[in-house]
C-alpha atoms as a printed R data frame, in Angstrom:
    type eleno elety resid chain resno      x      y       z
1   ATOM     1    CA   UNK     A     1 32.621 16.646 -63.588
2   ATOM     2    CA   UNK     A     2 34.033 20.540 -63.619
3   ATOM     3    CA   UNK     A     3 33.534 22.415 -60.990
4   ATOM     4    CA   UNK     A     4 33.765 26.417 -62.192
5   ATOM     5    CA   UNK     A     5 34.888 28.953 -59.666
6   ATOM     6    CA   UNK     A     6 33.224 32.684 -60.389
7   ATOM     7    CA   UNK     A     7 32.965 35.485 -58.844
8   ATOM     8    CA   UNK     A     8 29.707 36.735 -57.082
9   ATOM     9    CA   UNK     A     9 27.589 39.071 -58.400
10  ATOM    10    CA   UNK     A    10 25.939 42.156 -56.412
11  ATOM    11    CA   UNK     A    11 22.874 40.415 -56.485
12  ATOM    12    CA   UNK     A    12 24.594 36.726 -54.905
13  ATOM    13    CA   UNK     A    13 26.163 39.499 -52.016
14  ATOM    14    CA   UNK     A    14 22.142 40.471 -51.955
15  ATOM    15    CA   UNK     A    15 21.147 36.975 -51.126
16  ATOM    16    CA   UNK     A    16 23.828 36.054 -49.161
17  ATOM    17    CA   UNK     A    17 22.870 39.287 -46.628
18  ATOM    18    CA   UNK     A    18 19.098 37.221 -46.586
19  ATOM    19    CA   UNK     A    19 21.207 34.232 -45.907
20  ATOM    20    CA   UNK     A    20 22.427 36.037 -43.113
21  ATOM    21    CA   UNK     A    21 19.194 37.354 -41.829
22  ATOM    22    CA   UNK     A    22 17.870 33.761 -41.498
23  ATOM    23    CA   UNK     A    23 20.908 32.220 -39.873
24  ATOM    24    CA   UNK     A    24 20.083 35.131 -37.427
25  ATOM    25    CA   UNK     A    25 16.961 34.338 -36.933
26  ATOM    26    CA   UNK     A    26 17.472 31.090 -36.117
27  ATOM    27    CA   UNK     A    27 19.980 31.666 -33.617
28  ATOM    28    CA   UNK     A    28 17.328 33.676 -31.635
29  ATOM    29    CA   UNK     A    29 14.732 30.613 -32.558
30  ATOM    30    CA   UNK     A    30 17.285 28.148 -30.305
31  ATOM    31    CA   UNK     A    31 18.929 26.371 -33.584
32  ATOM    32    CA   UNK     A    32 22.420 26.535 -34.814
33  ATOM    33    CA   UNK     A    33 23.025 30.149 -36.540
34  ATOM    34    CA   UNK     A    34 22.681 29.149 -40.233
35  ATOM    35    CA   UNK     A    35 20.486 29.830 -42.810
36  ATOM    36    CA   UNK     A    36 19.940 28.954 -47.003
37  ATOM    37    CA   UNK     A    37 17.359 30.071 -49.609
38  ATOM    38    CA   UNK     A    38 17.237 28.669 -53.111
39  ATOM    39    CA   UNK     A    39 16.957 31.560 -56.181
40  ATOM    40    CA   UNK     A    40 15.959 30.450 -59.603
41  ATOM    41    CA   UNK     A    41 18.214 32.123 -62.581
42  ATOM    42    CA   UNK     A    42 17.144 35.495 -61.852
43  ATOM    43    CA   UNK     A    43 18.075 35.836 -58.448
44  ATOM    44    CA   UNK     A    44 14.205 35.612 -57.532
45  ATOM    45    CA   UNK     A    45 13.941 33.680 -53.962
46  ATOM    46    CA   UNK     A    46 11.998 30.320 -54.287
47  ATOM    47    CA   UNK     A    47 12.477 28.550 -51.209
48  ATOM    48    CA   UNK     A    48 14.176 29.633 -47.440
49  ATOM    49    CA   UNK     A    49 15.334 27.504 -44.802
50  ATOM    50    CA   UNK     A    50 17.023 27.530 -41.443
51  ATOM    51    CA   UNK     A    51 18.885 25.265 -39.136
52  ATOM    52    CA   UNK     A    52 16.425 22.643 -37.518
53  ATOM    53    CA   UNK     A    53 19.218 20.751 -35.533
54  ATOM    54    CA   UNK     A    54 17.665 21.222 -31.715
55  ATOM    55    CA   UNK     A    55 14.186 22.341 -32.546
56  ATOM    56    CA   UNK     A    56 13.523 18.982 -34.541
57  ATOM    57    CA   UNK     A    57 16.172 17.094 -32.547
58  ATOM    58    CA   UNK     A    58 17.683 16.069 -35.840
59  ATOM    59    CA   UNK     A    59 21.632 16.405 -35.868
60  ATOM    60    CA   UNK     A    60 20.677 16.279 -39.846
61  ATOM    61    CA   UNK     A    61 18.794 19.191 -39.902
62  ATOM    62    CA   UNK     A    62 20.818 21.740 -41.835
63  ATOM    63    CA   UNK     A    63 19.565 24.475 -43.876
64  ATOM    64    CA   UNK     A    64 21.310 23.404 -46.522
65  ATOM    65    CA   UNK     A    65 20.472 20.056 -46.701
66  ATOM    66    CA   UNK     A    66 16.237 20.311 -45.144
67  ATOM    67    CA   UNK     A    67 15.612 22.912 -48.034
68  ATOM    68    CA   UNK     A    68 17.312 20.690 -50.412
69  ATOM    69    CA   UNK     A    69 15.233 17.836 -49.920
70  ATOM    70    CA   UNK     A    70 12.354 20.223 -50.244
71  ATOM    71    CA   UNK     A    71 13.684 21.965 -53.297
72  ATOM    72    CA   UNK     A    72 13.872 18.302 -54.681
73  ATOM    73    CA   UNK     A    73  9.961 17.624 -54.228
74  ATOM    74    CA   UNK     A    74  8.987 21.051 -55.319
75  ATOM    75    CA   UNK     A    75 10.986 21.117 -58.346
76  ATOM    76    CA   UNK     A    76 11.994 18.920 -61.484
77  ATOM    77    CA   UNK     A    77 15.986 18.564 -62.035
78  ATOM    78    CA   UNK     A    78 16.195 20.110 -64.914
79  ATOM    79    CA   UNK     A    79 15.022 23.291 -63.487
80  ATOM    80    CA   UNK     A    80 17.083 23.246 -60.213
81  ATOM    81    CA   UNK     A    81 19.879 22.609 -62.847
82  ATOM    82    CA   UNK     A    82 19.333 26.206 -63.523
83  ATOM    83    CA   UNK     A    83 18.909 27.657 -59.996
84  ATOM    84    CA   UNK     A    84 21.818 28.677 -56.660
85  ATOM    85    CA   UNK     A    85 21.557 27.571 -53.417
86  ATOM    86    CA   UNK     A    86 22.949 30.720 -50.934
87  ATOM    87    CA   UNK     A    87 24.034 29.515 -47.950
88  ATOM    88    CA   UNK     A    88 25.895 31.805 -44.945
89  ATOM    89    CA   UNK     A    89 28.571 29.066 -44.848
90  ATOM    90    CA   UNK     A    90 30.263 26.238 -46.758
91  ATOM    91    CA   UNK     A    91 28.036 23.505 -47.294
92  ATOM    92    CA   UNK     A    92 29.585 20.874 -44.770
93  ATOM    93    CA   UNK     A    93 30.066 17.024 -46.864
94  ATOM    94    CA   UNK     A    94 26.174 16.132 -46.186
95  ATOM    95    CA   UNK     A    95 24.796 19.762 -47.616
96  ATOM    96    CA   UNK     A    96 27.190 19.315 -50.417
97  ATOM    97    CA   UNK     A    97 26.250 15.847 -50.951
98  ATOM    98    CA   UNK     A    98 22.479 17.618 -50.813
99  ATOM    99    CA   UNK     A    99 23.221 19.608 -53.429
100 ATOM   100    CA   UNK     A   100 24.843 17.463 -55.801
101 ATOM   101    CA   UNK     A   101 21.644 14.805 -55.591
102 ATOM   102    CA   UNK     A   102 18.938 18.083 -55.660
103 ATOM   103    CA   UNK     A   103 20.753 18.391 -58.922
104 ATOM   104    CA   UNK     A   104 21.224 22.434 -58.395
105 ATOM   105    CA   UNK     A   105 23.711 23.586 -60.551
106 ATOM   106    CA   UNK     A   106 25.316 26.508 -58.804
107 ATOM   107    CA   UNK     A   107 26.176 27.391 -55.086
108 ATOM   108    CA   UNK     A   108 27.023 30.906 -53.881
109 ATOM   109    CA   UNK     A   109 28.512 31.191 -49.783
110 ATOM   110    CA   UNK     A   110 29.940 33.463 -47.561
111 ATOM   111    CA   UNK     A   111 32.341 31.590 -44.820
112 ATOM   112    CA   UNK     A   112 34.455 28.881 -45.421
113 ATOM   113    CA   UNK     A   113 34.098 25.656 -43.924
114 ATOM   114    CA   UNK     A   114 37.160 26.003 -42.629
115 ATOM   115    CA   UNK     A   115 36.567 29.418 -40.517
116 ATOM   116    CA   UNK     A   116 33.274 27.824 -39.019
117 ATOM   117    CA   UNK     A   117 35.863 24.876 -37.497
118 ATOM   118    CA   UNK     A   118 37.742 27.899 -35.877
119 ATOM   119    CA   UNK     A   119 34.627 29.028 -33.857
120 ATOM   120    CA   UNK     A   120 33.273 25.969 -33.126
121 ATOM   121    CA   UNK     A   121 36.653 23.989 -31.716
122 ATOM   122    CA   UNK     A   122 35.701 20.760 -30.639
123 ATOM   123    CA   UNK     A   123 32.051 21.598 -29.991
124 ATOM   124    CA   UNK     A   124 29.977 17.826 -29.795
125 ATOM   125    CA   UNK     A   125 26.825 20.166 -31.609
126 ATOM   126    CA   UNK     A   126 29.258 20.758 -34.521
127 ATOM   127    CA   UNK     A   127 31.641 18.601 -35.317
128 ATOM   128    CA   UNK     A   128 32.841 19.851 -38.475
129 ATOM   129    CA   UNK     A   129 34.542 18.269 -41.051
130 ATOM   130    CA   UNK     A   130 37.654 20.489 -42.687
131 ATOM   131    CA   UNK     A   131 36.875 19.486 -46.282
132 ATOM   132    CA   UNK     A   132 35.991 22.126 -48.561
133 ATOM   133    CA   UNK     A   133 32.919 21.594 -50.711
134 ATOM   134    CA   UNK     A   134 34.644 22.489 -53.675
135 ATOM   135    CA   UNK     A   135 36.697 19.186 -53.518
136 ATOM   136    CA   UNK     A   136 33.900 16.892 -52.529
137 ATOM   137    CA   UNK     A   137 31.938 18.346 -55.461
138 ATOM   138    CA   UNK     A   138 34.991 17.796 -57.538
139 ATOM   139    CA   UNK     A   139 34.572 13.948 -56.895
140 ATOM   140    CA   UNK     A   140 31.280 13.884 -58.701
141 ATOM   141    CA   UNK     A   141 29.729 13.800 -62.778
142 ATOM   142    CA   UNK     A   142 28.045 17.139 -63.108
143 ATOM   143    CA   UNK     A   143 29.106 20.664 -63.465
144 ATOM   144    CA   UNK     A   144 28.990 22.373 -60.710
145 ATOM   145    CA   UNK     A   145 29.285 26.714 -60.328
146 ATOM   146    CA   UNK     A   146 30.870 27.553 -57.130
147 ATOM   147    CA   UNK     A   147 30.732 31.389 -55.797
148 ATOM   148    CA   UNK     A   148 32.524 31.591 -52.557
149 ATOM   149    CA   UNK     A   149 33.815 32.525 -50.105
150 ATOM   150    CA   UNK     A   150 32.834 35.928 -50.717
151 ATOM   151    CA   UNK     A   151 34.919 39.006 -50.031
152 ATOM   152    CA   UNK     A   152 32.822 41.070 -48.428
153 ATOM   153    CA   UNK     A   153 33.793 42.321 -44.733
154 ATOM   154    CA   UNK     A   154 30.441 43.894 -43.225
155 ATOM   155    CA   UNK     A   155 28.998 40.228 -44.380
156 ATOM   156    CA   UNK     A   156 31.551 38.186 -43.062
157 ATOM   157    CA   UNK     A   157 31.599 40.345 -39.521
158 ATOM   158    CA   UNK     A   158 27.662 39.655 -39.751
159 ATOM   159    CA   UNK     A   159 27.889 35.922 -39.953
160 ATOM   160    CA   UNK     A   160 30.534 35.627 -37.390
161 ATOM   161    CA   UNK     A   161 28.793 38.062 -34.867
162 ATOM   162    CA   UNK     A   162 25.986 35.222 -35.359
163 ATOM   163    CA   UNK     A   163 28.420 32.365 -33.929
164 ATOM   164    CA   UNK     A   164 30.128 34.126 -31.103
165 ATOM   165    CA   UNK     A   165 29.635 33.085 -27.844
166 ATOM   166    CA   UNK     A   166 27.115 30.307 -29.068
167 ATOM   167    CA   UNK     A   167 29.742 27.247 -29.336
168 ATOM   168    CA   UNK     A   168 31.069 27.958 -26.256
């Protein structure tokens, strides 16, 4: 297993700011302020998702992880070998774990894992793990392309406008 570290593109920063958008829009929907799309190879968007935690009462409900498992059923492997999930923060172990089985071959994210732990403390909705998906990935067989976290302030002050005041 590798797992490649790159640098995004202006087109991922494009995606992620859609990423963005959704985990917005679920916020103001009454689910946890995340959101994920899958893009095939040319940055065209296939699939979008956001958080389903309280509106399906499913502590599983992810982005990452519910488009995933729709990606899977839409789409062969081989193709999703060739497509990016863009998600507004790490993928937490499950989402990762997602991704690896979907068999997508390249991940692009804005906020770290890590940073998400910092605004959500010790909240019972969210208890994050501290593990960054680049190591759980690195446990597995397949090669993996990992874009993240970005550098990109106005994106980052974006996502983390979404989460204040909602973990508290």
């Amino acid at each position: 297993m590798s797992v490649c570290v790159a640098q995004p593109t202006a087109k991922d920063i494009e995606l992620l700011y859609e990423t963005a958008r959704i985990a917005a829009q679920s916020r103001r929907d009454g689910n946890h302020p995340f959101g994920a799309l899958l893009a095939d190879r040319d940055g065209n968007i296939l699939m979008e998702q956001a958080n389903e935690v309280v509106s399906t009462h499913n502590d599983c409900g992810h982005a990452e992880t519910m488009l995933l498992m729709r990606a899977a059923k839409a789409y062969d492997r081989e193709f999703l070998a060739t497509c990016s999930l863009y998600t507004s923060v790490e993928p937490c172990v499950m989402c990762s774990g997602a991704l690896y089985w979907a068999n997508v071959g390249r991940l692009v994210y804005a906020l770290t894992e890590s940073k998400l732990l910092g605004m959500t403390g010790g909240n019972p909705e969210n208890p994050t793990f501290d593990l960054p998906c680049k190591e759980v990935l690195a446990h597995g067989q397949k090669d993996i392309v990992i874009v993240g976290p970005v550098d990109d302030a106005a994106l980052i002050a974006r996502i983390v406008h979404d989460h204040e005041g909602f973990w508290d």
